[in-house]
Each structure stands twice: as structure tokens, then as C-alpha cells.
Short mmCIF file of C-alpha atoms in Angstrom, two decimals:
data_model
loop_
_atom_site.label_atom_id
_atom_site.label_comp_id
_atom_site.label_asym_id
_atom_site.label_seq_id
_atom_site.Cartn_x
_atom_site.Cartn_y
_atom_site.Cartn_z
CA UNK L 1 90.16 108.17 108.20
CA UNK L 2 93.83 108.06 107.41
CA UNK L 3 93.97 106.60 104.48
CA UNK L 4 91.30 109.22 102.99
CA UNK L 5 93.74 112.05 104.01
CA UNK L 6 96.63 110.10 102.66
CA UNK L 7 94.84 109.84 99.14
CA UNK L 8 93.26 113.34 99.23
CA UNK L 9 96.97 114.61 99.66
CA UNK L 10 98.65 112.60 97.06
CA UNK L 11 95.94 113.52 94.75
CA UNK L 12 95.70 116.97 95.48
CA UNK L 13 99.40 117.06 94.95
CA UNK L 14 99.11 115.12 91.37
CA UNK L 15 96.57 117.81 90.54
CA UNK L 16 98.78 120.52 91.60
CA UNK L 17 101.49 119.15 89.43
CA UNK L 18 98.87 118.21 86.52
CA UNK L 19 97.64 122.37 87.01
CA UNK L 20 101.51 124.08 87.03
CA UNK L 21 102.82 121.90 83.94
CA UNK L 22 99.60 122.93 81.89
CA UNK L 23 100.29 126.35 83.28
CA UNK L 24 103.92 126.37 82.25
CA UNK L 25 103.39 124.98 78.87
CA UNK L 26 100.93 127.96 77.75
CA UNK L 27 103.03 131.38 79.02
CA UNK L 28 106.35 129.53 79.52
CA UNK L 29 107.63 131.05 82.72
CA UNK L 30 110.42 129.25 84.49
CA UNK L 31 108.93 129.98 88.01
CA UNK L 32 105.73 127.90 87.21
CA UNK L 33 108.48 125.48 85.95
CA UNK L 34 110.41 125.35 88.88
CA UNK L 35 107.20 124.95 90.99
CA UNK L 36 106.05 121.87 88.35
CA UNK L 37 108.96 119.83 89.38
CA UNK L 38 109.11 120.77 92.96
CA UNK L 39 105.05 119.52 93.57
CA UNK L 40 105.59 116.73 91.20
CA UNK L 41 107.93 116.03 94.08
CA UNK L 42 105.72 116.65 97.02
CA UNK L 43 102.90 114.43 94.72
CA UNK L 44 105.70 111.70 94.66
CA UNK L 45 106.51 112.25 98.79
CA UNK L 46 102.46 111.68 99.48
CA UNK L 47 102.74 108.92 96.95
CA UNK L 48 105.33 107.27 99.05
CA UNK L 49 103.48 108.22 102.37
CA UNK L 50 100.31 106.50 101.51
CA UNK L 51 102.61 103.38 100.50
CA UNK L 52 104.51 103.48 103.88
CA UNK L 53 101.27 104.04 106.15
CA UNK L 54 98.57 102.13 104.40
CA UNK L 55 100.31 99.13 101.81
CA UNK L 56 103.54 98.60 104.31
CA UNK L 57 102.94 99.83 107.61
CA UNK L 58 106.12 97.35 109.39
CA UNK L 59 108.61 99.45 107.11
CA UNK L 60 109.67 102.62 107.72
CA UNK L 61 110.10 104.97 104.48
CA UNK L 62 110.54 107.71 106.25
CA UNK L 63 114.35 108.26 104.74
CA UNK L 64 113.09 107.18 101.16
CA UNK L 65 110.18 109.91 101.92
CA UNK L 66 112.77 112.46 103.02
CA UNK L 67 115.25 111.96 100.25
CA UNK L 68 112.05 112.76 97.65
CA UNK L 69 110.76 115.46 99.30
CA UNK L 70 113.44 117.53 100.38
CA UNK L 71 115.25 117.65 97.20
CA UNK L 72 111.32 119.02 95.49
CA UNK L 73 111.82 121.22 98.29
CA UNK L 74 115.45 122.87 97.46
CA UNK L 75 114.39 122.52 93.49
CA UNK L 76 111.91 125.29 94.34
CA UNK L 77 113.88 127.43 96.44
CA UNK L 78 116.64 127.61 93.64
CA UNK L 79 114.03 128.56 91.08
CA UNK L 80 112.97 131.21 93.55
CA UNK L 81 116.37 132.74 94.30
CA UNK L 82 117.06 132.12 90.38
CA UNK L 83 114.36 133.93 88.87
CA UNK L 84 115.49 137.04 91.71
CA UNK L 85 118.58 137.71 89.35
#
């Protein structure tokens, strides 16, 4: 059962990704950019997720995971607080 919700959420972030770049390349609006990279990020953290529970479950990733993710994460908020101004 793990493994399903491991793939669902790396694909659903993929698609996510897939959905805001096509998004961003008809109207061209930096928030949809900003939000591109950030879930291409999250799509990358579930990537690495499903590799450290499923493929290598005797090493931890949880720093690699955390050094994707939370970068994706600030990426966003700085488009956010950017596109305030």
C-alpha cells in the first residue's frame, strides 16, 4: 500500500509541474512560474521519497529529501512575497 501512495504522489506532483509550466508558457505570469519550479521541487522530494522507502529502505535520505524540498518550498514563498510589490 505504500509504495502506491509513494508513486501516486510523485506522479501527481510531475503532473502538477507538467500542468503549471504549460500554464506559464501560454499567459506568461511569473506566479505560475514561481509555482512551476517550486512543485517541480516537491515532484523531485516524492521522487526521492519513493527511492528512500521502496528501492533503499537501509539508507536514510531524509537530509537529501529535506535539502530538495525545502529550498522548492522558499522558491515559492519568494515568488509570493515578489509578485506583492
Amino acid at each position: 500500500m505504500a509504495a502506491v501512495i509513494y508513486s501516486l504522489c510523485a506522479i501527481t506532483g510531475a503532473l502538477c509541474t507538467w500542468l503549471l509550466v504549460r500554464a506559464h508558457l501560454r499567459t506568461h505570469s511569473r506566479l505560475l512560474l514561481w509555482s512551476s519550479i517550486c512543485f517541480s521541487g516537491l515532484a523531485l522530494n516524492n521522487v526521492a521519497l519513493w527511492a528512500d522507502k521502496l528501492v533503499l529502505p537501509t539508507t536514510d535520505f531524509s537530509v537529501f529529501r529535506i535539502s530538495i524540498g525545502l529550498p522548492a518550498t522558499l522558491v515559492l514563498l519568494y515568488g509570493l512575497i515578489w509578485e506583492e510589490r
